[in-house]
XYZ file of C-alpha atoms in Angstrom:
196
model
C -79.426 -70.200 32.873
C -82.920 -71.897 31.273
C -83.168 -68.526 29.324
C -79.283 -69.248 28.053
C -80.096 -72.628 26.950
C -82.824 -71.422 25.162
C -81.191 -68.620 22.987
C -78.499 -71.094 22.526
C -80.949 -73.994 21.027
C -82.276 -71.188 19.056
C -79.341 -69.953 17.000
C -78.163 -73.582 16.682
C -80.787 -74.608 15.035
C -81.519 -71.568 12.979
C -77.855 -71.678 11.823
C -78.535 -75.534 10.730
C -81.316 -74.234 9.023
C -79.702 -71.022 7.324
C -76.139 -72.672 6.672
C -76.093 -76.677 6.146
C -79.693 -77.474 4.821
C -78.983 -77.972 1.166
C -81.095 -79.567 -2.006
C -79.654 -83.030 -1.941
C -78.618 -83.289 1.894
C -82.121 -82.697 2.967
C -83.509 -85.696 1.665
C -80.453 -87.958 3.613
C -81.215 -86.233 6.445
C -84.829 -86.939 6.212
C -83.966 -90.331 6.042
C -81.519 -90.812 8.986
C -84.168 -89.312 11.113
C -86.672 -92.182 9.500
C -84.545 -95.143 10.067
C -83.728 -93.047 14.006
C -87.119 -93.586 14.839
C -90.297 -94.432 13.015
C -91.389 -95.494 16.432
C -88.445 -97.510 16.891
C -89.546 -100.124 14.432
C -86.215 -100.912 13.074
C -85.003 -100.868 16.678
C -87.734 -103.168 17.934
C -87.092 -105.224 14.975
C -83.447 -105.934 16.094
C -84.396 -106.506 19.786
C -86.596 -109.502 18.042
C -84.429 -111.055 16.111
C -81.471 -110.967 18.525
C -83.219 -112.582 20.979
C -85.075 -115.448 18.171
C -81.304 -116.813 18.361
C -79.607 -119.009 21.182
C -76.155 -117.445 19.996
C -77.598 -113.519 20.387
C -80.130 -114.327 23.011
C -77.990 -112.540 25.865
C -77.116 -109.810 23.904
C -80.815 -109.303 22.574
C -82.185 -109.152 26.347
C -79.576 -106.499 26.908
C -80.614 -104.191 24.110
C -84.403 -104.991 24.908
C -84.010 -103.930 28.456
C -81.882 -100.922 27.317
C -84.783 -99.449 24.871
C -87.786 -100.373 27.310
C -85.886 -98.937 29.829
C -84.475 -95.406 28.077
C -88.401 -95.242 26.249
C -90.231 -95.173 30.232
C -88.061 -93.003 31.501
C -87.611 -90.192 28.306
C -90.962 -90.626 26.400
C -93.173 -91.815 29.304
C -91.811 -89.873 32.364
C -89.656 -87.062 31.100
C -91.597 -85.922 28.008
C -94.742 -85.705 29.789
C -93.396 -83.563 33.128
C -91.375 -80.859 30.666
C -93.665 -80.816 27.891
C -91.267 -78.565 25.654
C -93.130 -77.529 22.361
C -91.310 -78.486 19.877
C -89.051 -75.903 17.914
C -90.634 -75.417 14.944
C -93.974 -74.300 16.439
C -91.967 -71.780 18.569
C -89.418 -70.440 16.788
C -90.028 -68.056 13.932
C -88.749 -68.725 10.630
C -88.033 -72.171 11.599
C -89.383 -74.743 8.299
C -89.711 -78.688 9.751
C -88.654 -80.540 7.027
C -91.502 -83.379 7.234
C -94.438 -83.915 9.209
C -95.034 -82.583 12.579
C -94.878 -84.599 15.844
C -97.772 -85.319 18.125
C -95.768 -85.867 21.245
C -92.990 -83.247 22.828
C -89.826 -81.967 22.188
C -87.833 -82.710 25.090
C -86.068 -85.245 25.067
C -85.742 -86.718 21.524
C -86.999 -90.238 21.351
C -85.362 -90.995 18.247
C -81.626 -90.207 19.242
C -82.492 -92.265 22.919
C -83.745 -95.324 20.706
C -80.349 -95.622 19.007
C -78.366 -94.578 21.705
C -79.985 -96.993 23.888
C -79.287 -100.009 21.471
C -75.968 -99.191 20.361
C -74.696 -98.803 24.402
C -76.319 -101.607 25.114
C -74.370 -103.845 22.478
C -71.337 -102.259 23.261
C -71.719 -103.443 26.746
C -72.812 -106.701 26.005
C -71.588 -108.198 22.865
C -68.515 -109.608 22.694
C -67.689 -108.092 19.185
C -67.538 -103.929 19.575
C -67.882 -103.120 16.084
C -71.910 -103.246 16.087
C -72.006 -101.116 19.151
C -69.870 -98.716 17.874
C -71.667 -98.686 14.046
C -74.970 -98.070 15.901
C -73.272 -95.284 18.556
C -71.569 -93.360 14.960
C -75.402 -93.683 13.441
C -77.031 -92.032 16.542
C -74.465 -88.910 16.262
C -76.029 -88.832 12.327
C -79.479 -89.157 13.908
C -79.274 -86.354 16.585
C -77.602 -84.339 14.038
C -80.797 -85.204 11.448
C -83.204 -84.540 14.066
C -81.752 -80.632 14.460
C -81.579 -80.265 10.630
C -84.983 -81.483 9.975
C -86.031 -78.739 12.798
C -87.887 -81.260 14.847
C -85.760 -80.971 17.976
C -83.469 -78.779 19.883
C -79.845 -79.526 20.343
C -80.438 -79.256 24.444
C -83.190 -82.090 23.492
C -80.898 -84.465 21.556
C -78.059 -83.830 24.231
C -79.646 -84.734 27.162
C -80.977 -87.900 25.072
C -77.548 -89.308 24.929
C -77.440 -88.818 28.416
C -80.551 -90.634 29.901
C -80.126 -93.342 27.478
C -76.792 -94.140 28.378
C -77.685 -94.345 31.539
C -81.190 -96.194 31.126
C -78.887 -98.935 28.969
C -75.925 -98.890 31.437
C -78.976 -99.553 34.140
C -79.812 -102.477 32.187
C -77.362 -104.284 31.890
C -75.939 -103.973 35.242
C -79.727 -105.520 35.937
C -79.739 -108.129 33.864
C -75.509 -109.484 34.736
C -76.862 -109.147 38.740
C -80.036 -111.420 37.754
C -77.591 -113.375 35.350
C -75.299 -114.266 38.139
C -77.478 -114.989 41.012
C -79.362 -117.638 38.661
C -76.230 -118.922 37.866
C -75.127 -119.110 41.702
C -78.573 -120.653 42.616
C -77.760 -123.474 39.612
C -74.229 -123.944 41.353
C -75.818 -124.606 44.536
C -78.242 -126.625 43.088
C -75.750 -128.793 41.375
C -73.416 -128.827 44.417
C -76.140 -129.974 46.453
C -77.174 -132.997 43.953
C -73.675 -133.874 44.013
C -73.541 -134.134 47.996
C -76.795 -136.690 47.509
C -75.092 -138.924 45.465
């Protein structure tokens, strides 16, 4: 099965290379895989501000817990135990389009740093459309990350996965913490009431 996968990632991402990389897409899709990661800057960036604002505050712990959360587990825990090489130092004929990456392949960082975010508000904001802007750009940024030959397709599939599931994880978190504080404040309050 492993050796399926493989040959599979392989002629995926050779036929990205050989059929869709063109002259002016290749820059675009450089820079979707920027903005994707850049070590989550523009990510980290959004945590900050959401939660510098009483309005977002909620929202911005969400998304916070959500990338912390999906970064331990893919580029602390899982990267480090698989240790995939990354595919254009093992496949022949394969040209990254940028500059190479000091960590491992599997699973992609950048596609589990949007992912993570863009779950996250869609779980916890009341208005859907940011979740759902974020969720359309992290299908453009696992896409970009294939093109650009810096991961395989298995990488940037499980991503979506763990991600989902590290941002799902927090926010079930934070709502359990959420409502036993605001239990403990009703029991608080009921009991100041009674001493009156």
């Amino acid at each position: 099965m492993i050796d399926s996968i493989v040959r599979w990632d392989t002629e995926v991402i050779l036929w990205f290379q050989n059929n869709l990389r063109t002259g002016w897409l290749d820059p675009i899709m450089r820079a979707i895989s920027f903005v994707g990661g850049n070590k989550g800057v523009f990510w980290i960036s959004l945590c900050l501000i959401l939660l510098c604002f009483r309005k977002t505050r909620r929202v911005g712990i969400v998304v916070s817990m959500s990338l912390l959360f999906a970064f331990v587990l893919n580029n602390l825990i899982i990267k480090n135990m698989v240790d995939r090489v990354r595919p254009y130092e093992s496949i022949e004929g394969l040209i990254l389009l940028g500059d190479p990456e000091i960590d491992s392949s599997f699973p992609s960082g950048h596609v589990s740093c949007v992912v993570s975010i863009g779950v996250g508000l869609l779980l916890s904001a009341k208005n859907k459309l940011p979740g759902i802007l974020v969720l359309v750009f992290s299908v453009l940024t696992g896409i970009s990350r294939i093109y650009v030959g810096a991961h395989y397709p298995s990488d940037v599939i499980v991503s979506y996965f763990t991600a989902t599931l590290m941002a799902v994880l927090a926010y079930l978190l934070f709502r359990a913490i959420e409502n036993r504080v605001k239990k403990r404040k009703e029991e608080k309050d009921d009991a100041d009431a009674m001493m009156v």
